[in-house]
Amino acid sequence: MMTEPDDLEPPDEPMTIAYPIGSLVHLAELLGEIEEFIRSEADVTHLLTVFMTRSGRTHPGFRACNLIDDLSFTAHHIRRLIDGLPKPRT
């Protein structure tokens, strides 16, 4: 008998992945630049919608806007994580 996802017990602790701080800072900066670029012109949203249409996505305009918002929220979340880290001593 196969185990269904509902039958699985949740782990005691959430899974974590160690990620170098320098890489996390770079990722936050990269996502911030991409977000700034995407929100800089309406044409970018249109092009993303066209891409999603060609890729066969349902509701491509809605999904393009959600993707842009998801990028924004992810960039913000990573920046908050970095801001909460202790600063290295010099």
mmCIF file of N, CA and C in Angstrom:
data_model
loop_
_atom_site.group_PDB
_atom_site.id
_atom_site.type_symbol
_atom_site.label_atom_id
_atom_site.label_comp_id
_atom_site.label_asym_id
_atom_site.label_seq_id
_atom_site.Cartn_x
_atom_site.Cartn_y
_atom_site.Cartn_z
ATOM 1 N N MET A 1 0.839 -1.178 0.000
ATOM 2 C CA MET A 1 0.000 0.000 0.000
ATOM 3 C C MET A 1 0.884 1.241 0.000
ATOM 4 N N MET A 2 0.568 2.190 -0.882
ATOM 5 C CA MET A 2 1.361 3.412 -0.972
ATOM 6 C C MET A 2 0.952 4.385 0.121
ATOM 7 N N THR A 3 1.916 5.134 0.595
ATOM 8 C CA THR A 3 1.643 6.143 1.618
ATOM 9 C C THR A 3 1.161 7.414 0.937
ATOM 10 N N GLU A 4 0.049 7.915 1.367
ATOM 11 C CA GLU A 4 -0.496 9.164 0.844
ATOM 12 C C GLU A 4 0.113 10.330 1.621
ATOM 13 N N PRO A 5 0.231 11.515 0.996
ATOM 14 C CA PRO A 5 0.813 12.668 1.705
ATOM 15 C C PRO A 5 0.132 12.964 3.034
ATOM 16 N N ASP A 6 -1.182 12.727 3.138
ATOM 17 C CA ASP A 6 -1.887 13.004 4.389
ATOM 18 C C ASP A 6 -1.499 12.028 5.497
ATOM 19 N N ASP A 7 -0.955 10.862 5.114
ATOM 20 C CA ASP A 7 -0.569 9.852 6.096
ATOM 21 C C ASP A 7 0.798 10.125 6.719
ATOM 22 N N LEU A 8 1.563 11.024 6.111
ATOM 23 C CA LEU A 8 2.909 11.303 6.604
ATOM 24 C C LEU A 8 2.842 12.210 7.821
ATOM 25 N N GLU A 9 3.665 11.914 8.797
ATOM 26 C CA GLU A 9 3.724 12.764 9.981
ATOM 27 C C GLU A 9 4.673 13.924 9.701
ATOM 28 N N PRO A 10 4.310 15.120 10.148
ATOM 29 C CA PRO A 10 5.215 16.248 9.935
ATOM 30 C C PRO A 10 6.480 16.065 10.771
ATOM 31 N N PRO A 11 7.607 16.560 10.278
ATOM 32 C CA PRO A 11 8.846 16.445 11.051
ATOM 33 C C PRO A 11 8.747 17.274 12.330
ATOM 34 N N ASP A 12 9.544 16.888 13.333
ATOM 35 C CA ASP A 12 9.558 17.645 14.585
ATOM 36 C C ASP A 12 10.046 19.071 14.384
ATOM 37 N N GLU A 13 11.015 19.229 13.500
ATOM 38 C CA GLU A 13 11.575 20.545 13.208
ATOM 39 C C GLU A 13 11.497 20.781 11.704
ATOM 40 N N PRO A 14 11.332 22.045 11.293
ATOM 41 C CA PRO A 14 11.354 22.301 9.859
ATOM 42 C C PRO A 14 12.743 22.015 9.296
ATOM 43 N N MET A 15 12.774 21.545 8.065
ATOM 44 C CA MET A 15 14.054 21.255 7.424
ATOM 45 C C MET A 15 14.783 22.576 7.175
ATOM 46 N N THR A 16 16.065 22.604 7.435
ATOM 47 C CA THR A 16 16.858 23.797 7.185
ATOM 48 C C THR A 16 18.030 23.440 6.286
ATOM 49 N N ILE A 17 18.510 24.438 5.574
ATOM 50 C CA ILE A 17 19.664 24.279 4.705
ATOM 51 C C ILE A 17 20.653 25.379 5.062
ATOM 52 N N ALA A 18 21.888 25.009 5.303
ATOM 53 C CA ALA A 18 22.920 26.012 5.586
ATOM 54 C C ALA A 18 23.290 26.699 4.274
ATOM 55 N N TYR A 19 23.333 28.018 4.292
ATOM 56 C CA TYR A 19 23.628 28.793 3.098
ATOM 57 C C TYR A 19 24.625 29.863 3.493
ATOM 58 N N PRO A 20 25.743 29.988 2.789
ATOM 59 C CA PRO A 20 26.732 31.006 3.164
ATOM 60 C C PRO A 20 26.137 32.409 3.136
ATOM 61 N N ILE A 21 26.459 33.208 4.132
ATOM 62 C CA ILE A 21 25.892 34.554 4.251
ATOM 63 C C ILE A 21 26.212 35.395 3.024
ATOM 64 N N GLY A 22 27.428 35.283 2.523
ATOM 65 C CA GLY A 22 27.809 36.062 1.338
ATOM 66 C C GLY A 22 26.928 35.730 0.140
ATOM 67 N N SER A 23 26.602 34.469 -0.006
ATOM 68 C CA SER A 23 25.726 34.054 -1.108
ATOM 69 C C SER A 23 24.308 34.562 -0.899
ATOM 70 N N LEU A 24 23.853 34.571 0.344
ATOM 71 C CA LEU A 24 22.524 35.069 0.659
ATOM 72 C C LEU A 24 22.435 36.569 0.377
ATOM 73 N N VAL A 25 23.481 37.304 0.719
ATOM 74 C CA VAL A 25 23.526 38.743 0.432
ATOM 75 C C VAL A 25 23.479 38.957 -1.083
ATOM 76 N N HIS A 26 24.257 38.167 -1.810
ATOM 77 C CA HIS A 26 24.275 38.277 -3.273
ATOM 78 C C HIS A 26 22.888 37.975 -3.849
ATOM 79 N N LEU A 27 22.232 36.941 -3.351
ATOM 80 C CA LEU A 27 20.900 36.569 -3.818
ATOM 81 C C LEU A 27 19.902 37.697 -3.553
ATOM 82 N N ALA A 28 19.962 38.301 -2.389
ATOM 83 C CA ALA A 28 19.056 39.410 -2.058
ATOM 84 C C ALA A 28 19.283 40.584 -3.004
ATOM 85 N N GLU A 29 20.534 40.905 -3.285
ATOM 86 C CA GLU A 29 20.845 41.998 -4.204
ATOM 87 C C GLU A 29 20.364 41.676 -5.616
ATOM 88 N N LEU A 30 20.585 40.439 -6.058
ATOM 89 C CA LEU A 30 20.162 40.018 -7.389
ATOM 90 C C LEU A 30 18.641 40.087 -7.534
ATOM 91 N N LEU A 31 17.924 39.544 -6.556
ATOM 92 C CA LEU A 31 16.462 39.588 -6.610
ATOM 93 C C LEU A 31 15.954 41.029 -6.581
ATOM 94 N N GLY A 32 16.615 41.874 -5.806
ATOM 95 C CA GLY A 32 16.224 43.281 -5.751
ATOM 96 C C GLY A 32 16.396 43.969 -7.092
ATOM 97 N N GLU A 33 17.507 43.691 -7.786
ATOM 98 C CA GLU A 33 17.734 44.290 -9.098
ATOM 99 C C GLU A 33 16.730 43.774 -10.120
ATOM 100 N N ILE A 34 16.450 42.471 -10.082
ATOM 101 C CA ILE A 34 15.473 41.903 -11.012
ATOM 102 C C ILE A 34 14.095 42.504 -10.754
ATOM 103 N N GLU A 35 13.730 42.624 -9.488
ATOM 104 C CA GLU A 35 12.435 43.216 -9.143
ATOM 105 C C GLU A 35 12.351 44.651 -9.652
ATOM 106 N N GLU A 36 13.401 45.421 -9.428
ATOM 107 C CA GLU A 36 13.411 46.814 -9.879
ATOM 108 C C GLU A 36 13.263 46.891 -11.397
ATOM 109 N N PHE A 37 13.952 46.011 -12.112
ATOM 110 C CA PHE A 37 13.855 45.996 -13.565
ATOM 111 C C PHE A 37 12.448 45.627 -14.024
ATOM 112 N N ILE A 38 11.894 44.570 -13.446
ATOM 113 C CA ILE A 38 10.568 44.111 -13.863
ATOM 114 C C ILE A 38 9.517 45.175 -13.606
ATOM 115 N N ARG A 39 9.617 45.881 -12.500
ATOM 116 C CA ARG A 39 8.614 46.898 -12.171
ATOM 117 C C ARG A 39 8.896 48.242 -12.853
ATOM 118 N N SER A 40 9.992 48.352 -13.598
ATOM 119 C CA SER A 40 10.368 49.628 -14.193
ATOM 120 C C SER A 40 9.487 50.022 -15.376
ATOM 121 N N GLU A 41 8.929 49.069 -16.084
ATOM 122 C CA GLU A 41 8.118 49.368 -17.256
ATOM 123 C C GLU A 41 6.995 48.361 -17.392
ATOM 124 N N ALA A 42 5.869 48.818 -17.882
ATOM 125 C CA ALA A 42 4.732 47.914 -18.107
ATOM 126 C C ALA A 42 5.048 46.898 -19.198
ATOM 127 N N ASP A 43 5.939 47.247 -20.127
ATOM 128 C CA ASP A 43 6.298 46.322 -21.213
ATOM 129 C C ASP A 43 6.886 45.025 -20.682
ATOM 130 N N VAL A 44 7.591 45.087 -19.576
ATOM 131 C CA VAL A 44 8.200 43.885 -19.013
ATOM 132 C C VAL A 44 7.108 42.918 -18.563
ATOM 133 N N THR A 45 6.091 43.437 -17.910
ATOM 134 C CA THR A 45 4.970 42.589 -17.492
ATOM 135 C C THR A 45 4.279 41.998 -18.713
ATOM 136 N N HIS A 46 4.110 42.797 -19.739
ATOM 137 C CA HIS A 46 3.498 42.313 -20.978
ATOM 138 C C HIS A 46 4.339 41.185 -21.592
ATOM 139 N N LEU A 47 5.649 41.388 -21.663
ATOM 140 C CA LEU A 47 6.526 40.362 -22.231
ATOM 141 C C LEU A 47 6.490 39.077 -21.406
ATOM 142 N N LEU A 48 6.420 39.204 -20.092
ATOM 143 C CA LEU A 48 6.310 38.029 -19.236
ATOM 144 C C LEU A 48 4.978 37.315 -19.483
ATOM 145 N N THR A 49 3.926 38.080 -19.682
ATOM 146 C CA THR A 49 2.620 37.494 -19.997
ATOM 147 C C THR A 49 2.667 36.758 -21.334
ATOM 148 N N VAL A 50 3.307 37.356 -22.335
ATOM 149 C CA VAL A 50 3.458 36.700 -23.640
ATOM 150 C C VAL A 50 4.243 35.408 -23.488
ATOM 151 N N PHE A 51 5.310 35.447 -22.718
ATOM 152 C CA PHE A 51 6.105 34.239 -22.480
ATOM 153 C C PHE A 51 5.255 33.143 -21.845
ATOM 154 N N MET A 52 4.488 33.515 -20.839
ATOM 155 C CA MET A 52 3.654 32.519 -20.152
ATOM 156 C C MET A 52 2.554 31.988 -21.072
ATOM 157 N N THR A 53 2.055 32.837 -21.953
ATOM 158 C CA THR A 53 1.064 32.385 -22.936
ATOM 159 C C THR A 53 1.674 31.349 -23.860
ATOM 160 N N ARG A 54 2.857 31.653 -24.372
ATOM 161 C CA ARG A 54 3.547 30.723 -25.276
ATOM 162 C C ARG A 54 3.912 29.423 -24.577
ATOM 163 N N SER A 55 4.124 29.492 -23.268
ATOM 164 C CA SER A 55 4.480 28.291 -22.504
ATOM 165 C C SER A 55 3.256 27.467 -22.135
ATOM 166 N N GLY A 56 2.064 27.953 -22.517
ATOM 167 C CA GLY A 56 0.847 27.202 -22.259
ATOM 168 C C GLY A 56 0.269 27.369 -20.868
ATOM 169 N N ARG A 57 0.687 28.399 -20.150
ATOM 170 C CA ARG A 57 0.152 28.625 -18.809
ATOM 171 C C ARG A 57 -1.291 29.100 -18.891
ATOM 172 N N THR A 58 -2.108 28.677 -17.958
ATOM 173 C CA THR A 58 -3.468 29.200 -17.885
ATOM 174 C C THR A 58 -3.431 30.554 -17.188
ATOM 175 N N HIS A 59 -4.296 31.444 -17.583
ATOM 176 C CA HIS A 59 -4.388 32.796 -17.010
ATOM 177 C C HIS A 59 -3.010 33.470 -16.968
ATOM 178 N N PRO A 60 -2.335 33.610 -18.108
ATOM 179 C CA PRO A 60 -0.948 34.099 -18.120
ATOM 180 C C PRO A 60 -0.753 35.494 -17.540
ATOM 181 N N GLY A 61 -1.699 36.412 -17.767
ATOM 182 C CA GLY A 61 -1.547 37.758 -17.197
ATOM 183 C C GLY A 61 -1.596 37.745 -15.684
ATOM 184 N N PHE A 62 -2.537 36.991 -15.148
ATOM 185 C CA PHE A 62 -2.665 36.854 -13.696
ATOM 186 C C PHE A 62 -1.422 36.188 -13.116
ATOM 187 N N ARG A 63 -0.955 35.129 -13.777
ATOM 188 C CA ARG A 63 0.234 34.424 -13.284
ATOM 189 C C ARG A 63 1.478 35.293 -13.378
ATOM 190 N N ALA A 64 1.584 36.115 -14.416
ATOM 191 C CA ALA A 64 2.743 37.007 -14.538
ATOM 192 C C ALA A 64 2.766 38.000 -13.379
ATOM 193 N N CYS A 65 1.608 38.580 -13.063
ATOM 194 C CA CYS A 65 1.536 39.519 -11.937
ATOM 195 C C CYS A 65 1.856 38.820 -10.616
ATOM 196 N N ASN A 66 1.358 37.598 -10.442
ATOM 197 C CA ASN A 66 1.660 36.847 -9.218
ATOM 198 C C ASN A 66 3.139 36.511 -9.120
ATOM 199 N N LEU A 67 3.759 36.177 -10.245
ATOM 200 C CA LEU A 67 5.189 35.871 -10.241
ATOM 201 C C LEU A 67 6.002 37.090 -9.828
ATOM 202 N N ILE A 68 5.626 38.243 -10.355
ATOM 203 C CA ILE A 68 6.321 39.481 -9.998
ATOM 204 C C ILE A 68 6.147 39.775 -8.506
ATOM 205 N N ASP A 69 4.933 39.615 -7.995
ATOM 206 C CA ASP A 69 4.703 39.831 -6.566
ATOM 207 C C ASP A 69 5.481 38.824 -5.719
ATOM 208 N N ASP A 70 5.517 37.568 -6.159
ATOM 209 C CA ASP A 70 6.257 36.537 -5.429
ATOM 210 C C ASP A 70 7.738 36.889 -5.374
ATOM 211 N N LEU A 71 8.276 37.371 -6.481
ATOM 212 C CA LEU A 71 9.672 37.814 -6.512
ATOM 213 C C LEU A 71 9.892 38.930 -5.501
ATOM 214 N N SER A 72 8.961 39.875 -5.467
ATOM 215 C CA SER A 72 9.066 41.005 -4.542
ATOM 216 C C SER A 72 9.043 40.545 -3.091
ATOM 217 N N PHE A 73 8.088 39.670 -2.754
ATOM 218 C CA PHE A 73 7.989 39.173 -1.378
ATOM 219 C C PHE A 73 9.218 38.354 -0.986
ATOM 220 N N THR A 74 9.726 37.556 -1.917
ATOM 221 C CA THR A 74 10.917 36.745 -1.632
ATOM 222 C C THR A 74 12.132 37.636 -1.401
ATOM 223 N N ALA A 75 12.307 38.641 -2.250
ATOM 224 C CA ALA A 75 13.425 39.575 -2.075
ATOM 225 C C ALA A 75 13.327 40.284 -0.727
ATOM 226 N N HIS A 76 12.130 40.726 -0.380
ATOM 227 C CA HIS A 76 11.922 41.402 0.912
ATOM 228 C C HIS A 76 12.235 40.460 2.078
ATOM 229 N N HIS A 77 11.762 39.229 1.988
ATOM 230 C CA HIS A 77 11.995 38.248 3.058
ATOM 231 C C HIS A 77 13.499 37.982 3.241
ATOM 232 N N ILE A 78 14.215 37.819 2.155
ATOM 233 C CA ILE A 78 15.659 37.555 2.257
ATOM 234 C C ILE A 78 16.370 38.774 2.834
ATOM 235 N N ARG A 79 15.967 39.986 2.423
ATOM 236 C CA ARG A 79 16.589 41.192 3.002
ATOM 237 C C ARG A 79 16.356 41.264 4.499
ATOM 238 N N ARG A 80 15.154 40.896 4.954
ATOM 239 C CA ARG A 80 14.860 40.906 6.394
ATOM 240 C C ARG A 80 15.700 39.869 7.121
ATOM 241 N N LEU A 81 15.895 38.691 6.499
ATOM 242 C CA LEU A 81 16.751 37.677 7.115
ATOM 243 C C LEU A 81 18.170 38.201 7.289
ATOM 244 N N ILE A 82 18.678 38.865 6.269
ATOM 245 C CA ILE A 82 20.043 39.391 6.321
ATOM 246 C C ILE A 82 20.151 40.493 7.362
ATOM 247 N N ASP A 83 19.145 41.367 7.409
ATOM 248 C CA ASP A 83 19.171 42.467 8.387
ATOM 249 C C ASP A 83 19.149 41.945 9.814
ATOM 250 N N GLY A 84 18.568 40.773 10.030
ATOM 251 C CA GLY A 84 18.482 40.191 11.371
ATOM 252 C C GLY A 84 19.717 39.422 11.798
ATOM 253 N N LEU A 85 20.669 39.265 10.870
ATOM 254 C CA LEU A 85 21.872 38.508 11.224
ATOM 255 C C LEU A 85 22.828 39.373 12.033
ATOM 256 N N PRO A 86 23.525 38.749 12.969
ATOM 257 C CA PRO A 86 24.526 39.544 13.714
ATOM 258 C C PRO A 86 25.629 40.023 12.774
ATOM 259 N N LYS A 87 26.048 41.246 12.995
ATOM 260 C CA LYS A 87 27.123 41.812 12.157
ATOM 261 C C LYS A 87 28.459 41.256 12.614
ATOM 262 N N PRO A 88 29.348 40.907 11.672
ATOM 263 C CA PRO A 88 30.663 40.386 12.064
ATOM 264 C C PRO A 88 31.491 41.459 12.749
ATOM 265 N N ARG A 89 32.292 41.027 13.708
ATOM 266 C CA ARG A 89 33.189 41.967 14.408
ATOM 267 C C ARG A 89 34.344 42.319 13.498
ATOM 268 N N THR A 90 34.784 43.566 13.617
ATOM 269 C CA THR A 90 35.937 43.998 12.822
ATOM 270 C C THR A 90 37.119 44.238 13.699
#
